Coordinates of C-alpha atoms and ligand atoms in Angstrom, one line a residue:
X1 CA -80.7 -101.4 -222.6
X2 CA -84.5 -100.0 -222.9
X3 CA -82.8 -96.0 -222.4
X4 CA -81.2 -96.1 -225.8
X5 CA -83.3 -95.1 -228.7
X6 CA -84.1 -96.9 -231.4
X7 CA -81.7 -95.3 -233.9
X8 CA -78.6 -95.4 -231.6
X9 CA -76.7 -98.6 -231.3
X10 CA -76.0 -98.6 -227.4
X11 CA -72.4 -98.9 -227.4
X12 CA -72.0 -95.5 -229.3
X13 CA -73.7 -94.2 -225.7
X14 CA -71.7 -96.1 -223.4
X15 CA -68.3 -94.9 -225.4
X16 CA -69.2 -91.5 -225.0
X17 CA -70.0 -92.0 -221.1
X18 CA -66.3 -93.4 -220.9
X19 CA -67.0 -97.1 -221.1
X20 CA -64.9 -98.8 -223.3
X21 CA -66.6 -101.2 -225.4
X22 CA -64.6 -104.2 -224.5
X23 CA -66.0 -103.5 -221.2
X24 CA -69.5 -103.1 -222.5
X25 CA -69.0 -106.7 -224.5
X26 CA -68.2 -108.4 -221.2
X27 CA -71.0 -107.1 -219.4
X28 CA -73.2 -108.0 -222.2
X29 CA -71.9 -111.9 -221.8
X30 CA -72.2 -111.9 -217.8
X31 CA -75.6 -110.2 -218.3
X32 CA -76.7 -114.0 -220.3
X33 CA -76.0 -115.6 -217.0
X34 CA -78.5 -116.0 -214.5
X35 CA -78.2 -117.1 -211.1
X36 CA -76.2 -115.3 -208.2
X37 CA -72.7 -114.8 -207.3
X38 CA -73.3 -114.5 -203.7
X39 CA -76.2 -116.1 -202.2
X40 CA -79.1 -113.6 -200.9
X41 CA -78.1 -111.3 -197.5
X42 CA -75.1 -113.4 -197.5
X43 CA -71.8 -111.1 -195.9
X44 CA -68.4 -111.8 -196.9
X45 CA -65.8 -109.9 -194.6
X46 CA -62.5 -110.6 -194.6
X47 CA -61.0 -108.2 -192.0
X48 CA -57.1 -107.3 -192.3
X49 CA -54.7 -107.8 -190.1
X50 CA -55.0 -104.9 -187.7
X51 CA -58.7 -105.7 -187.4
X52 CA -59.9 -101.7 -187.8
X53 CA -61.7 -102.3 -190.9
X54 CA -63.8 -104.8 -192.5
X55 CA -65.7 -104.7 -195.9
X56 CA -67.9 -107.2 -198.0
X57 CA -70.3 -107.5 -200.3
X58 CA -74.4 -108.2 -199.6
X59 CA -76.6 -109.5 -202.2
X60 CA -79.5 -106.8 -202.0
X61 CA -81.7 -108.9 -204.7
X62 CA -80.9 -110.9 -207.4
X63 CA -78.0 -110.3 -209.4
X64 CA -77.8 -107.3 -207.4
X65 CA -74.6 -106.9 -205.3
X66 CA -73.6 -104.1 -203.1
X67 CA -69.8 -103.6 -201.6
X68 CA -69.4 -101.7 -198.4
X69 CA -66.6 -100.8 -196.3
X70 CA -66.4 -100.3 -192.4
X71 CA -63.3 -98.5 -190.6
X72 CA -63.6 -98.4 -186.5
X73 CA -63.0 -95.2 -185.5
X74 CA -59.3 -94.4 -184.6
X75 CA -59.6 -92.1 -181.6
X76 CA -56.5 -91.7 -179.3
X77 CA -59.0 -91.3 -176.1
X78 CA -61.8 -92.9 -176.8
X79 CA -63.2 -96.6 -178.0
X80 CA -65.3 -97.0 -180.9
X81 CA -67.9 -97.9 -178.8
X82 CA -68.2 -94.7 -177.3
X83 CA -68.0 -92.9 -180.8
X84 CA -70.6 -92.8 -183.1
X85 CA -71.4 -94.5 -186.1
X86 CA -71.3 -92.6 -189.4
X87 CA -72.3 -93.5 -193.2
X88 CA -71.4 -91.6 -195.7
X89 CA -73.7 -91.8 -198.9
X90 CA -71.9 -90.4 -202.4
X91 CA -74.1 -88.3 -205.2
X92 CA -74.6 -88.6 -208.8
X93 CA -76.4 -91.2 -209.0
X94 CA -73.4 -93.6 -209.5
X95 CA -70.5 -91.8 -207.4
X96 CA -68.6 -94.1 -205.0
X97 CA -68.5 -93.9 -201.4
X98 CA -65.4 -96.3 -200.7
X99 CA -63.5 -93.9 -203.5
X100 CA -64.6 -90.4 -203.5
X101 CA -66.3 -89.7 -200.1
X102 CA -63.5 -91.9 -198.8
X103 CA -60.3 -90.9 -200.6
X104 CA -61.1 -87.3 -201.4
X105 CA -63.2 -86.4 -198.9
X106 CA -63.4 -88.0 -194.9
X107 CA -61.4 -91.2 -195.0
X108 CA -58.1 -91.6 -193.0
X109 CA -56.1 -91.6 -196.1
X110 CA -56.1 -89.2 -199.0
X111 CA -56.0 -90.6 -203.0
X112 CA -52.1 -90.8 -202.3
X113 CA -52.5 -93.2 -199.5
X114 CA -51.2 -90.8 -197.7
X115 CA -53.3 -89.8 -193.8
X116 CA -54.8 -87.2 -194.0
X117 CA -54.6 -84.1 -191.4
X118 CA -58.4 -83.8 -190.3
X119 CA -60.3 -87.0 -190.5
X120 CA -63.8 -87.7 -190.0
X121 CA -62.4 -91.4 -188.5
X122 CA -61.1 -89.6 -185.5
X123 CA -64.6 -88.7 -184.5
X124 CA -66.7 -91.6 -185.4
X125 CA -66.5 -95.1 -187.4
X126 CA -67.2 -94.9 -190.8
X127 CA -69.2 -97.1 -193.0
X128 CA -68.8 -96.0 -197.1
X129 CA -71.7 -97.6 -199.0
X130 CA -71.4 -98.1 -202.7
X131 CA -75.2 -97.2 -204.0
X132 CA -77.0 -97.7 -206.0
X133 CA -76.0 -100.9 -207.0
X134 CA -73.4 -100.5 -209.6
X135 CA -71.8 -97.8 -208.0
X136 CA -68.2 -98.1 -207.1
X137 CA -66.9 -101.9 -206.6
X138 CA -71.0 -102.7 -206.8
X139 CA -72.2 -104.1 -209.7
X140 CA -75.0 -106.0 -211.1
X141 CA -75.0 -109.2 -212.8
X142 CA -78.3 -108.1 -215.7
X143 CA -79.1 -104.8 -216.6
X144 CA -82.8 -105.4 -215.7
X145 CA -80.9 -105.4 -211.6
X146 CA -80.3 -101.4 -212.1
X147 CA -82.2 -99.3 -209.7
X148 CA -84.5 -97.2 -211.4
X149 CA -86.3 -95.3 -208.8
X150 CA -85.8 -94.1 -205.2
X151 CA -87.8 -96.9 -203.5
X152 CA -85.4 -99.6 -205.2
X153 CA -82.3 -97.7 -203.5
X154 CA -84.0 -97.2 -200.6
X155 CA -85.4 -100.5 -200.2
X156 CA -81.8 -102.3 -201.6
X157 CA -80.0 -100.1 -198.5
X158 CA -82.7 -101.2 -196.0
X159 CA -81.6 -104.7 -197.1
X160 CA -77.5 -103.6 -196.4
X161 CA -78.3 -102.0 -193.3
X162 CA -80.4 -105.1 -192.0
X163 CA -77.8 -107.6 -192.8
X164 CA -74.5 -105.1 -191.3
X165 CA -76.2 -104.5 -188.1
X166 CA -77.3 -108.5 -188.0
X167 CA -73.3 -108.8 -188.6
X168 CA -72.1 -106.3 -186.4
X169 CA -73.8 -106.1 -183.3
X170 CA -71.3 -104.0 -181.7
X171 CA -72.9 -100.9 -183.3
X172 CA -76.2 -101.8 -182.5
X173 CA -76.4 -99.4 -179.7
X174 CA -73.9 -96.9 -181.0
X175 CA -75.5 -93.5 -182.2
X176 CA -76.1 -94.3 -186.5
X177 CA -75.9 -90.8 -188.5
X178 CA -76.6 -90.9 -192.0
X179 CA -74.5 -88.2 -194.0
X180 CA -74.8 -87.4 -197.7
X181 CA -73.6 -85.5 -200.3
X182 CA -75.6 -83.9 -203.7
X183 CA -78.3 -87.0 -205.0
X184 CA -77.0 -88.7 -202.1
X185 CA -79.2 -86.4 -199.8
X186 CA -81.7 -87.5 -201.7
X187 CA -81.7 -90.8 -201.4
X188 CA -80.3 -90.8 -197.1
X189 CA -84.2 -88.5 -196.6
X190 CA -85.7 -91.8 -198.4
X191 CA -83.6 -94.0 -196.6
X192 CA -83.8 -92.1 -193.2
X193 CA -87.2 -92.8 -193.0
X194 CA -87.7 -96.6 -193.7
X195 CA -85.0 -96.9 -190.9
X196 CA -86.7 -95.4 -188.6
X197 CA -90.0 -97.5 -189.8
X198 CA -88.2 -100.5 -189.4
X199 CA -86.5 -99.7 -186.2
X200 CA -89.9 -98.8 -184.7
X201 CA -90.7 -102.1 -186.1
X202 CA -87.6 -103.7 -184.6
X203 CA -87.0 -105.3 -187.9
X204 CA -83.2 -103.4 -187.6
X205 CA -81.9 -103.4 -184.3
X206 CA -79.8 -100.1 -184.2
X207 CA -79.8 -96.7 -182.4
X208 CA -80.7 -94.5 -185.5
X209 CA -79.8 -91.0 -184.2
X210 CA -80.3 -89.0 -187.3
X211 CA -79.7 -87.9 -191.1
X212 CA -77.5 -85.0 -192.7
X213 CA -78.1 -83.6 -196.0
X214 CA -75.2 -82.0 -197.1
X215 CA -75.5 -79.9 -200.3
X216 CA -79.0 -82.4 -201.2
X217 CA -80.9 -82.6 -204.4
X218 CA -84.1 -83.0 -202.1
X219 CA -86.1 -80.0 -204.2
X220 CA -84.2 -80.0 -207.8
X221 CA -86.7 -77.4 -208.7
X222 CA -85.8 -74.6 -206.1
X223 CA -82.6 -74.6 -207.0
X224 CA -82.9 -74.4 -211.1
X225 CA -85.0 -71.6 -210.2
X226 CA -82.4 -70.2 -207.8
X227 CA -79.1 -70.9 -210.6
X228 CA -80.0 -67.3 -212.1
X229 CA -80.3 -65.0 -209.6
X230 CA -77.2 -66.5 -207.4
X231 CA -75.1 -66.2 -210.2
X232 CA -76.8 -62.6 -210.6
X233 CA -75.9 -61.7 -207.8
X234 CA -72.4 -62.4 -208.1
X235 CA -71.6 -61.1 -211.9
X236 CA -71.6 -64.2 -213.4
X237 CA -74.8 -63.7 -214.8
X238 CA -75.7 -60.1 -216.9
X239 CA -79.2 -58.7 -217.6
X240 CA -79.8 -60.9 -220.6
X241 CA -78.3 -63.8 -219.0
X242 CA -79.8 -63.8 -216.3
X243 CA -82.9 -63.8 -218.6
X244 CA -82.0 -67.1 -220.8
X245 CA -82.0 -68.9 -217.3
X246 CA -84.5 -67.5 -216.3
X247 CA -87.0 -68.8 -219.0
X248 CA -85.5 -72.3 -219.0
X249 CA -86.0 -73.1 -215.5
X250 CA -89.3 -71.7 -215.8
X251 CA -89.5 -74.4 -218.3
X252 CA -88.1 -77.0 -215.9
X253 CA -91.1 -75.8 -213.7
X254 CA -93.6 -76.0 -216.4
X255 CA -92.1 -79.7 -217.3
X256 CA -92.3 -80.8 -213.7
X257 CA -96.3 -79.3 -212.9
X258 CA -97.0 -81.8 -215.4
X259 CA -95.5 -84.6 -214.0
X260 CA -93.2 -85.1 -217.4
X261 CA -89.7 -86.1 -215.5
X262 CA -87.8 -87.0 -218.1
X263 CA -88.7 -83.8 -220.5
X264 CA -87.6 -82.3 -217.0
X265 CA -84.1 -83.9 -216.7
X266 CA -83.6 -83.0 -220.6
X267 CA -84.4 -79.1 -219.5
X268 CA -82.1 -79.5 -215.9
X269 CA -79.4 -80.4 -218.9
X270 CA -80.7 -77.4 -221.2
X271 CA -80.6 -74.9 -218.0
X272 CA -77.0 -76.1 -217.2
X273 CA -75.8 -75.3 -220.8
X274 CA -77.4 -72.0 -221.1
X275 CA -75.8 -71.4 -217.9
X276 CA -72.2 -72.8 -219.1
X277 CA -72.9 -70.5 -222.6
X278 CA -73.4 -67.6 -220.2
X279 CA -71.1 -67.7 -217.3
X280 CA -68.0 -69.3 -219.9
X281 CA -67.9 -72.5 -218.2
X282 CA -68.6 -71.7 -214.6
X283 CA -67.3 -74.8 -212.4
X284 CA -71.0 -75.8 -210.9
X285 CA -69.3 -77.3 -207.2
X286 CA -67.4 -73.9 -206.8
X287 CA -68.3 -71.1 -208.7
X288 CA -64.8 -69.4 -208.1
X289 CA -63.6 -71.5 -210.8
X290 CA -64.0 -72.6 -214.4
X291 CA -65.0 -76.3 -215.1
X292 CA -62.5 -78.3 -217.8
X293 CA -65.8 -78.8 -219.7
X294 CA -65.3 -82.6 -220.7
X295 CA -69.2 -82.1 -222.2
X296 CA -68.1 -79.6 -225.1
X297 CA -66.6 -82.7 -226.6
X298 CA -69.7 -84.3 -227.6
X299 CA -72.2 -81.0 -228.0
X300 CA -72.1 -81.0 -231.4
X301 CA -72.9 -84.6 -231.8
X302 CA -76.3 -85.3 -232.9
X303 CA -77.1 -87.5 -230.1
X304 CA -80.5 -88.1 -228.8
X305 CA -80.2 -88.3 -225.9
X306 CA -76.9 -86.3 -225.4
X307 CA -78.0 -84.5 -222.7
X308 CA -77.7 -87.5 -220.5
X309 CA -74.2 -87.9 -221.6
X310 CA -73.4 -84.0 -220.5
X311 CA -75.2 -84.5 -217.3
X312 CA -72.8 -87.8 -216.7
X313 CA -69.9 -86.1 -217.7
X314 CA -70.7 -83.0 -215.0
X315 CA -72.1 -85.1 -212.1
X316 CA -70.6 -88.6 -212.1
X317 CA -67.4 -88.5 -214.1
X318 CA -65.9 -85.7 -211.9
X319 CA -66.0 -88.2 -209.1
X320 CA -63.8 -90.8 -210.8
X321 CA -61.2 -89.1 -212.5
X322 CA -58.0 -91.2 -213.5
X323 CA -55.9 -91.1 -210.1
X324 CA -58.8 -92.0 -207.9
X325 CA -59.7 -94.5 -211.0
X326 CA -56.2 -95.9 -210.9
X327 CA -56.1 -96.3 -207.0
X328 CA -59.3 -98.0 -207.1
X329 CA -58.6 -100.5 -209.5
X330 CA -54.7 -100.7 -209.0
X331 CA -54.1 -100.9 -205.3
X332 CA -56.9 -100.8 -203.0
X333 CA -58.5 -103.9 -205.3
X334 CA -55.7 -106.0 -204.2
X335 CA -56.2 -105.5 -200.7
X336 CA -59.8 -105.8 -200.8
X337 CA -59.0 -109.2 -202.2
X338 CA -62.8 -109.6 -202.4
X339 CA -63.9 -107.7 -205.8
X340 CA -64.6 -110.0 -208.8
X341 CA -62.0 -109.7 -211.5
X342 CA -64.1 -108.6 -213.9
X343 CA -65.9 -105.6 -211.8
X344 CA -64.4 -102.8 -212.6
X345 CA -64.7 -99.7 -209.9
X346 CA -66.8 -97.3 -211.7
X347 CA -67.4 -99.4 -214.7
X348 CA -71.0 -99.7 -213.8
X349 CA -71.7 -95.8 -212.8
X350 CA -72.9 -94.5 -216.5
X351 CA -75.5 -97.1 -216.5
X352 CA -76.4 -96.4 -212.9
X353 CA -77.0 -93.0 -213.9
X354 CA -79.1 -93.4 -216.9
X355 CA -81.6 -96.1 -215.2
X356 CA -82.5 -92.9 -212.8
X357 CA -83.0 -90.7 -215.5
X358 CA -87.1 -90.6 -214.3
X359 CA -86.4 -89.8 -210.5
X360 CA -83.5 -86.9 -211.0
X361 CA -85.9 -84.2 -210.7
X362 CA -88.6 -85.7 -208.8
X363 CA -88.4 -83.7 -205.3
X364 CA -88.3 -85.5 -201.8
X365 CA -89.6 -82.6 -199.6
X366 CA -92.3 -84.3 -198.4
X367 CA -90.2 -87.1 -197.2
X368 CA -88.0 -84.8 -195.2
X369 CA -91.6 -83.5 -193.8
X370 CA -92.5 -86.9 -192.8
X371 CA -88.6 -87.1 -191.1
X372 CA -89.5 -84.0 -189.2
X373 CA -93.1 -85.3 -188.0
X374 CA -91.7 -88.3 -186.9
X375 CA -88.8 -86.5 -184.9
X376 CA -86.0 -87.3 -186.8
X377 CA -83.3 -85.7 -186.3
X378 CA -82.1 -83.9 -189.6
X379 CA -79.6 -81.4 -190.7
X380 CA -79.1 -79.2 -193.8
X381 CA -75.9 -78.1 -194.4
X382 CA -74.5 -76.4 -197.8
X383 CA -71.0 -75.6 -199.2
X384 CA -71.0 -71.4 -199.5
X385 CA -70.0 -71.8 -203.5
X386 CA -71.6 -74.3 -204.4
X387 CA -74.0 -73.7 -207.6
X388 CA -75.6 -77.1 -208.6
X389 CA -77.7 -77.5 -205.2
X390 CA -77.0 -73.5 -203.9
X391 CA -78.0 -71.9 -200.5
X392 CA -80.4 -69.7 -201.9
X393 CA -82.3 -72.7 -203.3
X394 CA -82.8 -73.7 -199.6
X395 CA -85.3 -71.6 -198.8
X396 CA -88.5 -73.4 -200.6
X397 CA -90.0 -70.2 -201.4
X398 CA -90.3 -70.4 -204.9
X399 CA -90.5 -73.8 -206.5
X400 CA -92.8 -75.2 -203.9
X401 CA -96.3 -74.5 -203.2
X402 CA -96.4 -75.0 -199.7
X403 CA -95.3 -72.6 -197.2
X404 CA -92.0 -72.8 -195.9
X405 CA -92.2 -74.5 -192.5
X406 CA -89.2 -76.1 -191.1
X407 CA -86.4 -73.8 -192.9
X408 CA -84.1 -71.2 -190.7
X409 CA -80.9 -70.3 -191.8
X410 CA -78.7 -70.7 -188.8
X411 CA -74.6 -70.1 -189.9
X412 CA -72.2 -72.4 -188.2
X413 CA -68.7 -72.6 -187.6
X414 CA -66.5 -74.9 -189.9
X415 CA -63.4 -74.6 -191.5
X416 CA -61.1 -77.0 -192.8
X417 CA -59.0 -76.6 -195.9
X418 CA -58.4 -80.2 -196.0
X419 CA -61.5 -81.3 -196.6
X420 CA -64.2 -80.2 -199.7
X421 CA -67.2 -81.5 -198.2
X422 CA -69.7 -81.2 -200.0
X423 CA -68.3 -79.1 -203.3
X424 CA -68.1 -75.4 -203.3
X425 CA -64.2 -75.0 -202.3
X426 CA -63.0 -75.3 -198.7
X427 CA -65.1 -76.4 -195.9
X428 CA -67.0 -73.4 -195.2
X429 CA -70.9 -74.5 -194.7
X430 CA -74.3 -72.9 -193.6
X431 CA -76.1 -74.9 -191.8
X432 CA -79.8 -74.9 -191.7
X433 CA -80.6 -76.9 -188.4
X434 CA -84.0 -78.0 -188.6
Ligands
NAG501 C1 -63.9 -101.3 -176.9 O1 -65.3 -101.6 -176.9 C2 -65.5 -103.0 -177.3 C3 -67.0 -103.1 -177.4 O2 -67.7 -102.6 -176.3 C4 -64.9 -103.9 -176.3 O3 -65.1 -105.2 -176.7 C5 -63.4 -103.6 -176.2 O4 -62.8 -104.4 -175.2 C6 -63.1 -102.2 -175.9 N1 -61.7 -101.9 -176.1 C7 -61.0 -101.2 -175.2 C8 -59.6 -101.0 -175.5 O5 -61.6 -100.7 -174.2
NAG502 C1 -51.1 -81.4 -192.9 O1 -50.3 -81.1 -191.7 C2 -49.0 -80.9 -192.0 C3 -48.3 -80.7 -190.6 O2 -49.0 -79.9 -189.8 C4 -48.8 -79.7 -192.9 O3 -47.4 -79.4 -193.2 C5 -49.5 -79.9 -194.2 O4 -49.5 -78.8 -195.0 C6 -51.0 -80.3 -193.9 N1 -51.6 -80.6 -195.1 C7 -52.7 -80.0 -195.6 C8 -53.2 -80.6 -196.8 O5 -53.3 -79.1 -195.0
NAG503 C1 -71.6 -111.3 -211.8 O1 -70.7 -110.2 -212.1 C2 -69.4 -110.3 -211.5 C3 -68.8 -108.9 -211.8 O2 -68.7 -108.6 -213.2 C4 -68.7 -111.4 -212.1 O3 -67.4 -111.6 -211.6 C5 -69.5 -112.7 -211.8 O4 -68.9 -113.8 -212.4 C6 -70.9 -112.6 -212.3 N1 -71.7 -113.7 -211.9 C7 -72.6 -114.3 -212.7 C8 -73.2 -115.5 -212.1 O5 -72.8 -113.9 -213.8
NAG504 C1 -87.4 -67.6 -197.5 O1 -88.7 -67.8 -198.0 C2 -89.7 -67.0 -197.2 C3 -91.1 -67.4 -197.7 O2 -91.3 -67.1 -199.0 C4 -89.4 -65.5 -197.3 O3 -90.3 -64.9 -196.5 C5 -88.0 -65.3 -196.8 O4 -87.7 -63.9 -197.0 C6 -87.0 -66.1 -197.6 N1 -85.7 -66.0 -197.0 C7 -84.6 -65.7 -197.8 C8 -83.3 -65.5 -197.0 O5 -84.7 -65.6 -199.0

């Protein structure tokens, strides 16, 4: 584990992440063993008995394995195969599609296994990818197999996609819309575009239709520098607050014009505890609210690298909370039937996370650009009380050097108290249509 200084044995870190070290011992005895568990692009499915779902794993690269799970969409008029196809990408890094996006958010059943009233399924099959590998029920078999940069994750789902449409050619023609949530914005703009290279390439045969970033970390620096005067503007913030956050996201700024990402992910951490200090707690996906601040635990630890831990704790951790934990590993692995004993869901996330320390504030603008130039279709759309990736922070007009060019605020209906989207409360978006 090359993130853990010197002076701090690893396991202290992974303990305070929420791995337990009996965990961390296993891993670090599979890790000795080379060779793969399934063989290269190799698909097991093992659909169930009603034959409107199917899930596997794909080996992306070497000791890198990645689980996905396909539902056919479940309209009482319509066939799949006049319905579009849908996948759904978590945030984090290191939050699980086939859990949270699935069981908390869109899926046909809640965490309670119970159907939900307004489900994404009756518009459109669904395919929940666990990435990056290690994520959810994916794992890794050596911690050199970690993604540590947006072209691995890109480049590891280009690899999934390949192999699912190879599998499944009844979506090949189908309309494919990529959505995402928070980092996973981030990494569908990255992936959004290789598809489209490689189906101009025919390398993938599928009918990519287009790419929705919903509440995206595509420009982490316009929304630092948007935290203070949103939460200004709404009393969460005073004169002298909103001065302290302020000055450290001008620091984030100053960290990022140099190029120095990590320093920048340590400030991101600094400006999210000055804000916490300021606002008492304010919950970042829905700023009506207070966040059970899990992080306070460990503050007055003398921890290097501590901020990573906090930054875990607020954007990973939150996705797997115990009942979602317990369904994941209790039932839903033993109808999977597939998932290696020893994998446990979310086991892998904190060290998902940490390998991406050096890309969490690197910006992907000029990816979405490159979307728009190539005609992409893409879509912006934000949760109204959402703090972490805010509205105001849309609107590249401070941050980013260039001009704005392909932001307009357009409002659009949606309302569903069922479904929390994309953080920020109920379903209650802005989209920017660009
Ligand atoms: C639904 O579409 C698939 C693929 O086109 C086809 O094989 C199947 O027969 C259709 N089912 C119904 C009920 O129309
Ligand atoms: C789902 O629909 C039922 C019946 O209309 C209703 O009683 C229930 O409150 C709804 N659940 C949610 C979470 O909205
Ligand atoms: C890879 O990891 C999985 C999950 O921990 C484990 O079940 C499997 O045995 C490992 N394979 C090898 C070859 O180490
Ligand atoms: C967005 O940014 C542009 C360019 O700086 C500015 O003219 C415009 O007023 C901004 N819009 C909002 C709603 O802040």
């Amino acid at each position: 584990m090359e993130l853990a200084p010197r002076n701090c044995p690893v396991p202290l870190l992974l303990l305070l992440l929420g791995l337990s070290t009996e965990w961390y011992l296993r891993k670090e005895k599979v890790s000795q063993l080379g060779s793969c568990y399934v063989s290269k692009g190799a698909v097991i499915s093992q659909p169930p008995e009603d034959s409107k779902e199917v899930w596997g794993y794909v080996t992306v690269r070497k000791d890198a394995h990645m689980f996905w799970w396909l539902y056919y969409a479940t309209s009482s008029h319509k066939n799949f195969s006049e319905l579009p196809l849908i996948m759904w990408l978590q945030g984090g890094p290191g939050g699980s599609s086939t859990g949270f996006g699935n069981f908390e958010e869109i899926g046909p059943l809640d965490r309670n296994l119970q159907p939900r009233n307004t489900t994404w399924l009756q518009s459109a099959s669904l395919l929940f990818v666990d990435n990056p590998v290690g994520a959810g029920f994916s794992y890794v078999n050596k911690t050199d197999a970690y993604a540590r940069d947006l072209a691995t994750v890109v480049s590891d789902m280009i690899f999934l996609l390949k192999s699912f449409f190879d599998f499944h050619k009844e979506f090949e023609r189908i309309p494919f819309y990529i959505f995402s949530e928070s980092y996973g914005g981030k990494m569908a703009a990255g992936i959004a575009l290789e598809l489209y290279k490689a189906v101009q390439q025919k390398t993938i045969q599928c009918n990519f239709a287009g790419v929705a970033l919903g509440d995206a970390w595509i420009s982490p620096i316009d929304s630092v520098l948007s935290w203070g005067p949103y939460l200004y503007s709404v009393s969460l913030l005073d004169d002298q607050g909103l001065a302290e956050v302020s000055n450290v996201a001008e620091e984030v700024l100053d960290a990022l014009s140099k190029e120095l990402y990590q320093e920048a992910t340590r400030l991101w951490e600094k400006a999210e505890m000055v804000i916490e200090q300021n606002t008492d707690g304010v919950n970042f996906y829905n700023i009506l609210t207070k966040s059970s601040s899990v992080s306070r635990v460990v503050s007055n630890l003398e921890f290097t690298q501590k901020h990573l831990v906090h930054l875990f704790q607020r954007h990973v951790r939150q996705l797997q909370q115990d009942p979602l934990s317990q369904l994941m590993n209790g039932p839903i692995r033993k109808k999977l039937r597939i998932i290696p004993e020893d994998c446990i869901w979310g086991g892998q996330a904190p060290i998902v996370f940490l390998n991406m320390e050096g890309d969490f504030m690197k910006p992907v603008i000029s990816i979405v650009d490159e979307l728009l130039e190539a005609g992409v279709s893409v879509t912006v759309y934000n949760g109204q009380l959402d703090l972490i990736v805010d509205t105001m922070g849309r609107n590249r007009s401070e941050g980013s050097e260039e001009a704005v060019s392909w932001m307009e605020l357009a409002p659009c209906s949606g309302e569903g108290s069922d479904i929390d989207v994309a953080g920020g409360g109920p379903f209650s978006v802005t989209c920017i249509h660009l």
